N, CA, C and O of each residue as an XYZ file, in Angstrom:
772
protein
N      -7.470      7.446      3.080
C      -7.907      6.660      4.198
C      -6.700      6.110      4.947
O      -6.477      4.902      4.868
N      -5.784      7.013      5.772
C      -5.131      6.799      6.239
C      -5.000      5.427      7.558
O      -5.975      4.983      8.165
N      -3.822      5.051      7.718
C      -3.956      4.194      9.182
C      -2.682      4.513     10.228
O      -1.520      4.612      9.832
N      -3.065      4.647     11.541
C      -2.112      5.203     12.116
C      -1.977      4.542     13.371
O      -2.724      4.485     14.348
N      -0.701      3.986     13.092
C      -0.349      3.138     14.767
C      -0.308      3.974     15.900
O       0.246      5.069     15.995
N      -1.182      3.127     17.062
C      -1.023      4.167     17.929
C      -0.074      3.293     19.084
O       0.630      3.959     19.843
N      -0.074      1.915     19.189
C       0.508      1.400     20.148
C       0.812      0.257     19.440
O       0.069     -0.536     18.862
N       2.105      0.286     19.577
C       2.857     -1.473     19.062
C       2.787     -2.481     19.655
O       2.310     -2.403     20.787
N       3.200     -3.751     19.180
C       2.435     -4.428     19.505
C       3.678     -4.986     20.690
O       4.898     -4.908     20.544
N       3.213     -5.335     21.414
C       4.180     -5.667     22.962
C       4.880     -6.543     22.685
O       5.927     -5.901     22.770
N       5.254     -7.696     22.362
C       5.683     -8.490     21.709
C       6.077     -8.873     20.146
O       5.690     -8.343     19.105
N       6.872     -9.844     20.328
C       7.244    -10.261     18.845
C       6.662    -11.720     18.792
O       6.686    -12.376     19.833
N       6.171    -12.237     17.714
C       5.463    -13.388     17.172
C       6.624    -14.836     17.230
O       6.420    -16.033     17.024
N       7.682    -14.187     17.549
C       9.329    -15.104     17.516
C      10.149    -14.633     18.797
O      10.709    -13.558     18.585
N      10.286    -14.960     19.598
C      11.557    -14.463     20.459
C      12.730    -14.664     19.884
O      13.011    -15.264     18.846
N      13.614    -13.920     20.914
C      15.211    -13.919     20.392
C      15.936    -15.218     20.596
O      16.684    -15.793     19.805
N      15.558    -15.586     21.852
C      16.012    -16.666     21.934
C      15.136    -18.363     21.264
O      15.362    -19.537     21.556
N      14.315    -17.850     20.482
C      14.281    -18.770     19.364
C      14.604    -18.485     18.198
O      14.774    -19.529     17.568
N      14.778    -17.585     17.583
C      15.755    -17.204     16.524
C      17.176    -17.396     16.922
O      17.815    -17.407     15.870
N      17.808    -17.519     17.719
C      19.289    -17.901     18.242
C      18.705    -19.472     17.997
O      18.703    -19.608     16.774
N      18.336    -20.401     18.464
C      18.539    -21.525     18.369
C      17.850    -22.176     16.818
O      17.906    -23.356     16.473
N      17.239    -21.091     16.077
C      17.317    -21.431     14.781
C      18.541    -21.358     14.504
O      19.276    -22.325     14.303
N      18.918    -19.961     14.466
C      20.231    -19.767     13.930
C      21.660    -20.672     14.464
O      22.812    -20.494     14.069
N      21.255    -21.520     15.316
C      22.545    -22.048     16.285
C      23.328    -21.165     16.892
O      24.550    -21.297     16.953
N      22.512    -19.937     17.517
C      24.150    -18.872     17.981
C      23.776    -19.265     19.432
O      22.652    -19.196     19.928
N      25.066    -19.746     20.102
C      25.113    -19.746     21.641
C      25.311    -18.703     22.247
O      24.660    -18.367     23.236
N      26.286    -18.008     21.714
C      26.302    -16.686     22.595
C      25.557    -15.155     22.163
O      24.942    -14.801     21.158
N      25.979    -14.373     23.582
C      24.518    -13.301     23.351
C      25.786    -12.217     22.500
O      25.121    -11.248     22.133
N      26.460    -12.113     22.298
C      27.396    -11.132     21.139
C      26.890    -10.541     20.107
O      27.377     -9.504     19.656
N      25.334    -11.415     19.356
C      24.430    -10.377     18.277
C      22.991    -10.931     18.914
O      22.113    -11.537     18.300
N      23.001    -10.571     20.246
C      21.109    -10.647     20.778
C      20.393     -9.492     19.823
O      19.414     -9.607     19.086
N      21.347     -8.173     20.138
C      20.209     -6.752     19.532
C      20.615     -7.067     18.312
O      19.470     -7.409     18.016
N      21.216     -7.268     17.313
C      21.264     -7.354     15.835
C      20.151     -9.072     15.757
O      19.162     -8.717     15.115
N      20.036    -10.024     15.985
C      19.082    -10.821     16.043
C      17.906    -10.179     16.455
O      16.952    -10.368     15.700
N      17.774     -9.727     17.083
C      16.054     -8.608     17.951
C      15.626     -7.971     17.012
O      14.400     -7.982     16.901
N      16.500     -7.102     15.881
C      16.006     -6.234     15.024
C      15.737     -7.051     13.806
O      14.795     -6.760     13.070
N      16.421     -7.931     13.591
C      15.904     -9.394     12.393
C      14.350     -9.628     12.566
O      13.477     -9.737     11.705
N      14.290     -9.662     13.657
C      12.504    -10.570     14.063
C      11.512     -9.079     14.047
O      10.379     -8.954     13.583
N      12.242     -8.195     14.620
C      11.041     -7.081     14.375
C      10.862     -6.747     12.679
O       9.769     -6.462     12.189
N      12.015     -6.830     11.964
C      11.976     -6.870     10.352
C      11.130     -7.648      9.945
O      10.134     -7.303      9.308
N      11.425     -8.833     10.271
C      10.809     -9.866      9.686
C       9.322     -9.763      9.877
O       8.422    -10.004      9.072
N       9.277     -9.424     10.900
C       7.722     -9.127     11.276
C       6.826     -8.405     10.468
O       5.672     -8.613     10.095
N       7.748     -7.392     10.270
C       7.547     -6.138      9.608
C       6.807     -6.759      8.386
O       5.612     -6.766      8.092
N       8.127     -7.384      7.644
C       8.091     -7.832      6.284
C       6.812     -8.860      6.310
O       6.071     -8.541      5.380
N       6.311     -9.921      7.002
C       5.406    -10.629      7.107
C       4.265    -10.042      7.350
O       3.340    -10.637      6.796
N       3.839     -8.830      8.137
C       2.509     -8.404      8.554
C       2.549     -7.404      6.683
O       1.390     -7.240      6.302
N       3.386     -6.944      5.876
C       3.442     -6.371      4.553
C       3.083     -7.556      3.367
O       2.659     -7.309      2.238
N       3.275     -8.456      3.745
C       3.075     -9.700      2.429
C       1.864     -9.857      2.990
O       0.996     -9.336      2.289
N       1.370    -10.454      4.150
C      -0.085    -10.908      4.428
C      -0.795     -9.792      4.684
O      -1.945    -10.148      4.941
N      -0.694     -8.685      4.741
C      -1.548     -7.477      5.027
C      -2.408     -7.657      6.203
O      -3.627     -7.510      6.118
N      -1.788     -7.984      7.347
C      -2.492     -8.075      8.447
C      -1.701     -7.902      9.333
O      -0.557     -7.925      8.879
N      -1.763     -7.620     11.132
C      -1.296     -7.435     11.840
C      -1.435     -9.046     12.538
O      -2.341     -9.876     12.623
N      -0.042     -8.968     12.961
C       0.315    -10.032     13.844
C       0.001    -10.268     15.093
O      -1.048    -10.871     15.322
N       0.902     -9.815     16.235
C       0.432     -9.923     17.301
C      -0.519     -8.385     17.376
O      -0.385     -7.437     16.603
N      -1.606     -8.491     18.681
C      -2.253     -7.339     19.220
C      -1.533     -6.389     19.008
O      -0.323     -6.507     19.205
N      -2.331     -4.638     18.339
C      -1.671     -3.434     18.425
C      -3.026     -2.827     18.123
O      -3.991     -3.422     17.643
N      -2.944     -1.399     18.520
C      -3.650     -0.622     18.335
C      -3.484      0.454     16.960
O      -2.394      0.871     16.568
N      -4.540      0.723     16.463
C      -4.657      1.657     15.239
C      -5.775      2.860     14.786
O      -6.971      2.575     14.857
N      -5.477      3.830     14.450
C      -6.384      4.491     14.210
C      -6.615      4.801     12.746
O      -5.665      5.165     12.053
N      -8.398      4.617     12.010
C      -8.607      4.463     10.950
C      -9.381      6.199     10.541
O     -10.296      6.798     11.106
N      -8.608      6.543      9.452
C      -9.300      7.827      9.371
C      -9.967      7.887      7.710
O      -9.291      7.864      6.681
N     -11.741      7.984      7.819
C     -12.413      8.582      6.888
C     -12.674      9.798      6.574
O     -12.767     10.632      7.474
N     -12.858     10.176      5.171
C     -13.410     11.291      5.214
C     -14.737     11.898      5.612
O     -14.949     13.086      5.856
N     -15.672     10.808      5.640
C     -16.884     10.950      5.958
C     -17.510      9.343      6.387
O     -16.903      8.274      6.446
N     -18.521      9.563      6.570
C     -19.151      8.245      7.022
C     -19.664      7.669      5.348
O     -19.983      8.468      4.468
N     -19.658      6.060      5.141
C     -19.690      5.330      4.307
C     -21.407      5.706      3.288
O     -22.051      6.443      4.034
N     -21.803      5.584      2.657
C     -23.180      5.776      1.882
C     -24.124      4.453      2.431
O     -25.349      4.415      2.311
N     -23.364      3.471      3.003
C     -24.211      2.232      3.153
C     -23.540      1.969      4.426
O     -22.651      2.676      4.900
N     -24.009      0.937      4.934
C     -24.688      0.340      6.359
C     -23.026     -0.101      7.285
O     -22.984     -0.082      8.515
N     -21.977     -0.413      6.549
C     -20.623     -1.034      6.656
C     -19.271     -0.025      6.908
O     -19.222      1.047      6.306
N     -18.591     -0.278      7.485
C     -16.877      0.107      7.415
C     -16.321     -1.005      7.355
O     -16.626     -1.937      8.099
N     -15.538     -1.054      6.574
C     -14.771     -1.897      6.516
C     -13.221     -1.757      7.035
O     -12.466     -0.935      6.517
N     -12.754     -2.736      8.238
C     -11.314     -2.471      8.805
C     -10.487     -3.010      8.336
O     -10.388     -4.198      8.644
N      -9.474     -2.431      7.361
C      -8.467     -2.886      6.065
C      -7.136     -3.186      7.345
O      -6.011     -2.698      7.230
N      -7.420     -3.776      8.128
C      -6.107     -4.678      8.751
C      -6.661     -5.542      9.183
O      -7.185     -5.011     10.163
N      -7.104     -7.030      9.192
C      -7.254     -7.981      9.432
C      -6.082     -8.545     10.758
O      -4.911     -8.166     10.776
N      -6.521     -9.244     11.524
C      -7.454     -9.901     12.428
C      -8.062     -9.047     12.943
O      -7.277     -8.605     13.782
N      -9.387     -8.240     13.038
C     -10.022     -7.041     13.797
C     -10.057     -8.029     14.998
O     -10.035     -9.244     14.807
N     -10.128     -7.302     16.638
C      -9.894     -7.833     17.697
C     -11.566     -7.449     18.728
O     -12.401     -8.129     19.324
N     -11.250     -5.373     18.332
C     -12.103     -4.992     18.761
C     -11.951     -3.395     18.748
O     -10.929     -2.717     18.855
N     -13.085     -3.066     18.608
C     -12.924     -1.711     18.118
C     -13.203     -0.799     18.995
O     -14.369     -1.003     19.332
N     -12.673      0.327     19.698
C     -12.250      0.923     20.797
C     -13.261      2.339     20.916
O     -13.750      2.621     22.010
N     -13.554      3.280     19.583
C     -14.073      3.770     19.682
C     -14.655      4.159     18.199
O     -13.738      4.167     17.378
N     -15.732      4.433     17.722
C     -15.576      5.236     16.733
C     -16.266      7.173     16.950
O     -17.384      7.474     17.369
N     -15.464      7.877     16.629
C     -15.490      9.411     16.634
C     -15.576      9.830     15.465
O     -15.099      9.176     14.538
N     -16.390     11.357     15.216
C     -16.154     12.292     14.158
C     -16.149     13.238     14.360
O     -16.667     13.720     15.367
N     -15.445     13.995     13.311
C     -15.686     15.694     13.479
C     -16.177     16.445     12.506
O     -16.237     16.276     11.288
N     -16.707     17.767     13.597
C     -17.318     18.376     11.935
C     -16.739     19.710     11.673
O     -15.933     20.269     12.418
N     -17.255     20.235     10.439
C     -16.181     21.403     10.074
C     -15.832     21.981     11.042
O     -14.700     22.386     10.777
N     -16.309     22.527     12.812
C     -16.047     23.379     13.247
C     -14.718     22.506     14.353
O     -14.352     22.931     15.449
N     -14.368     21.638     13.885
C     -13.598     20.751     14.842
C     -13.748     20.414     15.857
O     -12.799     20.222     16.617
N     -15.422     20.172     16.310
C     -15.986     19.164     17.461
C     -16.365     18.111     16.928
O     -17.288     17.900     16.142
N     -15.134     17.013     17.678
C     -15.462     16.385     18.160
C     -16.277     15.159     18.610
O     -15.842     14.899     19.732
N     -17.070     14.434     18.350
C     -18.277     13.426     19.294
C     -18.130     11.850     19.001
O     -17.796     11.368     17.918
N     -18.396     11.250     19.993
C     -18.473     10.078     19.679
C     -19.443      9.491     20.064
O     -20.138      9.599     21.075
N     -19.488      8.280     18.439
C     -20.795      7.589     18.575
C     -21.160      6.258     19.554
O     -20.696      5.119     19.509
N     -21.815      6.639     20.136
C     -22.518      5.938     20.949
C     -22.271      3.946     20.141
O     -22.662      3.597     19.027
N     -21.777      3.346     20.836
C     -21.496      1.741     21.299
C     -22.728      1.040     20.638
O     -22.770      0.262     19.685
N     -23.670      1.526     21.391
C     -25.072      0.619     21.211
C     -25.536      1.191     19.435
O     -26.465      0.523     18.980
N     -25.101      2.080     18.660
C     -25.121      2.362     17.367
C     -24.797      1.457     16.372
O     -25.303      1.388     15.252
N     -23.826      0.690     16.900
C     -22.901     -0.228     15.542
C     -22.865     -1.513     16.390
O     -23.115     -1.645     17.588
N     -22.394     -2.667     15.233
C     -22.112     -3.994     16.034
C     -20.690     -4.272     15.204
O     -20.873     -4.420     13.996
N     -19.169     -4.376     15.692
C     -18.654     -5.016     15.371
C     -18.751     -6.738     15.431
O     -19.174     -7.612     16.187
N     -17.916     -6.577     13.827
C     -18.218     -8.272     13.306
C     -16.682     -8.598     13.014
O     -16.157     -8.165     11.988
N     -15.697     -9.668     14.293
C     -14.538     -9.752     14.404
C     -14.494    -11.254     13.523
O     -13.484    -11.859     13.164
N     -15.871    -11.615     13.316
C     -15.860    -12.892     12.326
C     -15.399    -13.031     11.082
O     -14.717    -13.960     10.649
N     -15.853    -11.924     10.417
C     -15.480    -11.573      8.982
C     -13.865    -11.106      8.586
O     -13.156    -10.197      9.020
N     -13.654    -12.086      7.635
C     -12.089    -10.855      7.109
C     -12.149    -10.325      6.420
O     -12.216    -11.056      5.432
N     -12.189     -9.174      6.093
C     -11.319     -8.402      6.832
C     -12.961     -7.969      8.279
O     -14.181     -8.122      8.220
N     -12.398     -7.646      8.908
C     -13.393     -7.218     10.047
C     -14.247     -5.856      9.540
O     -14.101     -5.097      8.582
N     -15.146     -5.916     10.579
C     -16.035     -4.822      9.944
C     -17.090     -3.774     11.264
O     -17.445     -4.289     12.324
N     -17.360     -2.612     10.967
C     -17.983     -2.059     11.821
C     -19.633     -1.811     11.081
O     -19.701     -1.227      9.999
N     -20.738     -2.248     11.691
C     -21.848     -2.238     11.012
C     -22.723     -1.780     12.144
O     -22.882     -1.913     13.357
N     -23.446     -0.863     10.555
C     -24.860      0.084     11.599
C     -25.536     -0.979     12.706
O     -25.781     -2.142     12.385
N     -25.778     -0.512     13.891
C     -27.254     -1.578     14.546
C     -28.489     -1.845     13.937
O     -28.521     -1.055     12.993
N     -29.104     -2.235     13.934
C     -30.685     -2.414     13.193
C     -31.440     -1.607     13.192
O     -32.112     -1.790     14.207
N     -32.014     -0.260     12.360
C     -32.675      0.554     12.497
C     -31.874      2.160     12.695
O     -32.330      3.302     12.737
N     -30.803      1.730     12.765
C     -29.507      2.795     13.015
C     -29.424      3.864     11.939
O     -30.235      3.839     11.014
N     -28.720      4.567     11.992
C     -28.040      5.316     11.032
C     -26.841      6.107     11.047
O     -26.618      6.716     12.094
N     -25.715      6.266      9.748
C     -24.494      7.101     10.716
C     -25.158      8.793     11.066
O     -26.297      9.100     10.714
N     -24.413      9.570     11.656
C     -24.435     10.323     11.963
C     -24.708     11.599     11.237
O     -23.676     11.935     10.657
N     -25.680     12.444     11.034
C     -25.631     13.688     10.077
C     -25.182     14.957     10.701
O     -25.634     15.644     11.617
N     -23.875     15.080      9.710
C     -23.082     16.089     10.330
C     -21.805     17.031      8.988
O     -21.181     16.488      8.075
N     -21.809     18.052      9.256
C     -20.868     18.386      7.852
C     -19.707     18.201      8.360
O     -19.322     18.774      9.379
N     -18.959     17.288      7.622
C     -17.676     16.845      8.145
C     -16.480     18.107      7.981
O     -16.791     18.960      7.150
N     -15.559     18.249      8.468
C     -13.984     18.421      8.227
C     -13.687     17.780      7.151
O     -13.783     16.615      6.764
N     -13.267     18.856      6.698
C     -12.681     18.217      5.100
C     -11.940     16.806      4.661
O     -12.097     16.081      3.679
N     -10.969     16.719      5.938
C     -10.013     15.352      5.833
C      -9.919     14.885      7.018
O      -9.803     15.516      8.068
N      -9.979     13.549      6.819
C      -9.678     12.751      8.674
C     -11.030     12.878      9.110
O     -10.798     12.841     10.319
N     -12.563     13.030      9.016
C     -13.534     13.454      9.518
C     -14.108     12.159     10.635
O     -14.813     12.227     11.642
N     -13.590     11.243     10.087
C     -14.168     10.059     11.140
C     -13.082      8.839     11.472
O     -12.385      8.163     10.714
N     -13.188      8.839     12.507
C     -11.429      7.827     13.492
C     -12.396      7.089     14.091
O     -13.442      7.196     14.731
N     -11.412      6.060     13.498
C     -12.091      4.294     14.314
C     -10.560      3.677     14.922
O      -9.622      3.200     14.284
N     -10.659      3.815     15.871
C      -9.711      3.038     16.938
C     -10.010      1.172     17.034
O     -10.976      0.543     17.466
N      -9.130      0.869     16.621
C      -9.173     -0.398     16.741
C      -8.459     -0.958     17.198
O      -7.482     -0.351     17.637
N      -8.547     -2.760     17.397
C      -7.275     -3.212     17.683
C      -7.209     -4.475     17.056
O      -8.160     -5.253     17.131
N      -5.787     -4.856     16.215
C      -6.343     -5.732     15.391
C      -4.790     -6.746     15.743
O      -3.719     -6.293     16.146
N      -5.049     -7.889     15.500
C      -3.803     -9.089     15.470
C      -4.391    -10.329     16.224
O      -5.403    -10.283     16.924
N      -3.544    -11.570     15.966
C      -4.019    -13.020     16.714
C      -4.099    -12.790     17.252
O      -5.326    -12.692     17.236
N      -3.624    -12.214     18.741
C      -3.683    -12.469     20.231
C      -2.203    -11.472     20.360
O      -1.444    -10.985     19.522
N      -2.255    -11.466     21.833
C      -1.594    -10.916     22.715
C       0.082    -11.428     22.777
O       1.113    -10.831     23.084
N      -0.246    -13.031     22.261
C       1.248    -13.537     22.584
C       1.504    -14.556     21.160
O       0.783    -15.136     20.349
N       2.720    -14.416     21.359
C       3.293    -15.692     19.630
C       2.429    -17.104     19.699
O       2.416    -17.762     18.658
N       1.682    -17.639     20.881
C       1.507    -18.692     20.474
C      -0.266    -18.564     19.766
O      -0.946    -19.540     19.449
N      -0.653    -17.249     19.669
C      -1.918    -16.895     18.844
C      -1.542    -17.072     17.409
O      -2.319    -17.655     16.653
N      -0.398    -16.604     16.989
C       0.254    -16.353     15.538
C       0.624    -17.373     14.899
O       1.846    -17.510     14.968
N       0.010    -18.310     14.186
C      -0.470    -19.348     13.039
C       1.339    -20.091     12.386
O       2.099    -19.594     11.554
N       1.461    -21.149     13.036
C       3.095    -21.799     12.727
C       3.868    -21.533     11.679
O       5.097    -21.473     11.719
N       2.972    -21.318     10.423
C       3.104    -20.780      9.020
C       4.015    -19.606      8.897
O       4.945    -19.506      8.097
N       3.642    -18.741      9.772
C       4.095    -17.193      9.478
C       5.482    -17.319     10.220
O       6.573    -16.976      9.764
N       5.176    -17.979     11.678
C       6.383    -17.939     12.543
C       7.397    -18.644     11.586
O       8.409    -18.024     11.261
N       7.244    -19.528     11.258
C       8.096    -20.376     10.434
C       8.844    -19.715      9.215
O       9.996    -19.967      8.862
N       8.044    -18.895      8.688
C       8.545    -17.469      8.132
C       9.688    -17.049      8.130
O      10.566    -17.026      7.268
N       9.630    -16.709      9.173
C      10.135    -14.996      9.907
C      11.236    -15.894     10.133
O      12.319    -15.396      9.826
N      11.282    -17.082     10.584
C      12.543    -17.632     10.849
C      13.505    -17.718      9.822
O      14.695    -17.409      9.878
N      12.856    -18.174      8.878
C      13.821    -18.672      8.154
C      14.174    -17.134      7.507
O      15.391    -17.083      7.330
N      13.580    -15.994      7.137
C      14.484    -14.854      7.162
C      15.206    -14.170      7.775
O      16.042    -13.499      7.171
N      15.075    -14.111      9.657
C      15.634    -13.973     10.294
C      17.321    -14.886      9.843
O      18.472    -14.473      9.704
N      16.621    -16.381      9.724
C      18.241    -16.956      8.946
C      18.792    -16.305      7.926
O      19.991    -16.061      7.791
N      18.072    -16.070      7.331
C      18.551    -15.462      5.816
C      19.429    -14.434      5.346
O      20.267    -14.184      4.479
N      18.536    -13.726      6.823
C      19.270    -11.643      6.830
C      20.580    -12.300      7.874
O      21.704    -12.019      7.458
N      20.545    -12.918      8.832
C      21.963    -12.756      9.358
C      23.119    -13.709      8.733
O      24.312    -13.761      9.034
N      22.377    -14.456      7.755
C      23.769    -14.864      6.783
C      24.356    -14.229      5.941
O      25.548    -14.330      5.650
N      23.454    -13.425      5.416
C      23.887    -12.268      4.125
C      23.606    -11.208      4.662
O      22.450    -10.822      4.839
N      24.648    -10.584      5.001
C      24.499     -9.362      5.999
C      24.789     -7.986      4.865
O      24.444     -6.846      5.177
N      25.514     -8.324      3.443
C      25.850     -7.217      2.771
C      24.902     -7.098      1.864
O      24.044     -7.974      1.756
N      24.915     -5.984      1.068
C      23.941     -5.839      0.420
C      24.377     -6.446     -0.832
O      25.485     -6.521     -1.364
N      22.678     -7.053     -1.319
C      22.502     -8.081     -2.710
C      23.206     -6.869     -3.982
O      22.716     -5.757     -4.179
N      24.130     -7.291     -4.537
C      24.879     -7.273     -6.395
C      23.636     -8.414     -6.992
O      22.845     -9.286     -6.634
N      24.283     -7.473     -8.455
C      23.618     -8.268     -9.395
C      24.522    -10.253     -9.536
O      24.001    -11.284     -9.962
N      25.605    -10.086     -9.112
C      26.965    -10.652     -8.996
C      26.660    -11.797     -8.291
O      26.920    -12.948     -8.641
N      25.958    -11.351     -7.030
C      25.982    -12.196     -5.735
C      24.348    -11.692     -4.980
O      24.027    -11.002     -4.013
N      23.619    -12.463     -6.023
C      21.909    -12.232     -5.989
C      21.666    -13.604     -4.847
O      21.928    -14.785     -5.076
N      21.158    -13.085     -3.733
C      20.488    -13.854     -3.221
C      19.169    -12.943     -2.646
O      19.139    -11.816     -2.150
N      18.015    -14.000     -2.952
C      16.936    -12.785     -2.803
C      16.357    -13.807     -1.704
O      16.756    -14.957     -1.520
N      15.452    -13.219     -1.096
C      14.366    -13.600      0.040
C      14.207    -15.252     -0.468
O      13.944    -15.558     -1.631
N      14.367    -15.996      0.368
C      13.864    -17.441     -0.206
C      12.534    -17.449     -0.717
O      11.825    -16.532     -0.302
N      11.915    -18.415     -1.672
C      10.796    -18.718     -1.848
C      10.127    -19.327     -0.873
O       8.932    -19.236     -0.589
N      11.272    -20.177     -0.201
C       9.743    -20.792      1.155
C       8.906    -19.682      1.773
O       7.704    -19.447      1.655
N       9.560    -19.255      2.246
C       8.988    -17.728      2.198
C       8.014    -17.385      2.294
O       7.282    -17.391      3.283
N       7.788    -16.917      0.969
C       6.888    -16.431      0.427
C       5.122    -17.541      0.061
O       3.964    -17.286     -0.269
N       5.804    -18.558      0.333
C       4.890    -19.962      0.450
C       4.201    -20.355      1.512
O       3.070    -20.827      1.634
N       5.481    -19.958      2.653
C       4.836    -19.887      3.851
C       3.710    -19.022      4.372
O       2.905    -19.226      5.281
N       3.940    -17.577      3.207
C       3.366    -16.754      4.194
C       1.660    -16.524      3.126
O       0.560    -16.199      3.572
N       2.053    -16.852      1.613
C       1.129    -16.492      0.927
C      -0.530    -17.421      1.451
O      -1.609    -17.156      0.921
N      -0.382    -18.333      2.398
C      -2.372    -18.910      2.778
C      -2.585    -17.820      3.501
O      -3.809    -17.697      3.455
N      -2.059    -16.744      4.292
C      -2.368    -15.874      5.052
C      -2.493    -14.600      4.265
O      -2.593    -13.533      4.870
N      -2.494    -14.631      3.364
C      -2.029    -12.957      2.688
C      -4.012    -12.981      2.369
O      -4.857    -13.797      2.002
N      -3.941    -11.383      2.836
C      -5.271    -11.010      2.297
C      -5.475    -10.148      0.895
O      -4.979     -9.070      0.566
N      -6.467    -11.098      0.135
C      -6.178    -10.352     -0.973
C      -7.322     -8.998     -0.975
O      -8.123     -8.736     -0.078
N      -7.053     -8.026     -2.663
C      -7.948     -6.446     -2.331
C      -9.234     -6.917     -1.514
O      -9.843     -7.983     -1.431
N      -9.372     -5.706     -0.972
C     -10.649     -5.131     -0.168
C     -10.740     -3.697      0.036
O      -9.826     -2.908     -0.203
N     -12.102     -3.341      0.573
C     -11.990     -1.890      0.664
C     -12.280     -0.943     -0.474
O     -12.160      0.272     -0.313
């Protein structure tokens, strides 16, 4: 059950120039080495909480449609779900009709559910990948959707990675702070799916 980014997310949850004034750097001499800190960090934060941060697009691939009434969208914040499609062995194609399902952006993890009286689709699938759900999942569009907790995060690793720029020895162990991981663990979603 693969997931496949289709569009990143336009933004970062931190700008550069607030990671510079965490970090106290006045001048722009490491803007792009600071820029790639916050997209890391990001990285590393949407991997501990298992969710997407700001808005991005994704595509969810089943092998077939579920035995019961639910899909479940294993990236949390679901936003809104764009399309769902399947194919069948002969590699057509179709998509299901809107008025079929009701996304539920209430629930976490989010979810795509039959309409009332509905049913999925009967069709002999393609062996692999048979059904793509386009979604789009994260707080919002801009950092000030993204919960102080996480931002607060990313900062302080953004501090972290540009103080210790070489790589960790057993000698000279400095690992990811624990705030960290404190900060980020009320947001982490635990199994589903």
């Amino acid at each position: 059950m693969p997931l496949v980014l289709q569009t990143a997310p336009a933004s970062e949850p931190v700008t550069t120039a607030e990671a510079k004034s965490h970090l106290r750097v006045t001048t722009s001499d490491d803007d792009t080495y600071i820029s790639t800190l916050v997209t890391v960090a990001r990285n590393h934060a949407e991997t501990i909480t298992r969710r997407a941060l700001i808005n991005q697009t994704w595509d969810y691939f089943l092998n077939r449609f579920p035995c019961g009434d639910k899909i479940v969208i294993p990236l949390p914040r679901l936003s809104s779900v764009t399309s769902v499609k399947y194919t069948d062995k002969d590699n057509v194609q179709s998509t299901l009709a809107s008025n079929k399902y009701i996304v539920d952006i209430n629930s976490e993890p989010g979810q795509v559910v039959l309409a009332y009286g509905e049913s999925w689709p009967s069709f002999t699938p393609r062996p692999v990948n048979a059904v793509e759900i386009r979604f789009v999942a994260g707080y919002g569009s801009s950092a000030a959707n993204v919960p102080a907790g996480i931002r607060q995060a990313m900062l302080l690793l953004v501090g972290h990675w540009y103080e210790n720029r070489e790589l960790i020895s057993e000698l000279n162990l400095k690992e990811i702070p624990e705030t960290v991981n404190a900060l980020l663990w009320p947001y982490r979603v635990m199994g589903f799916v």
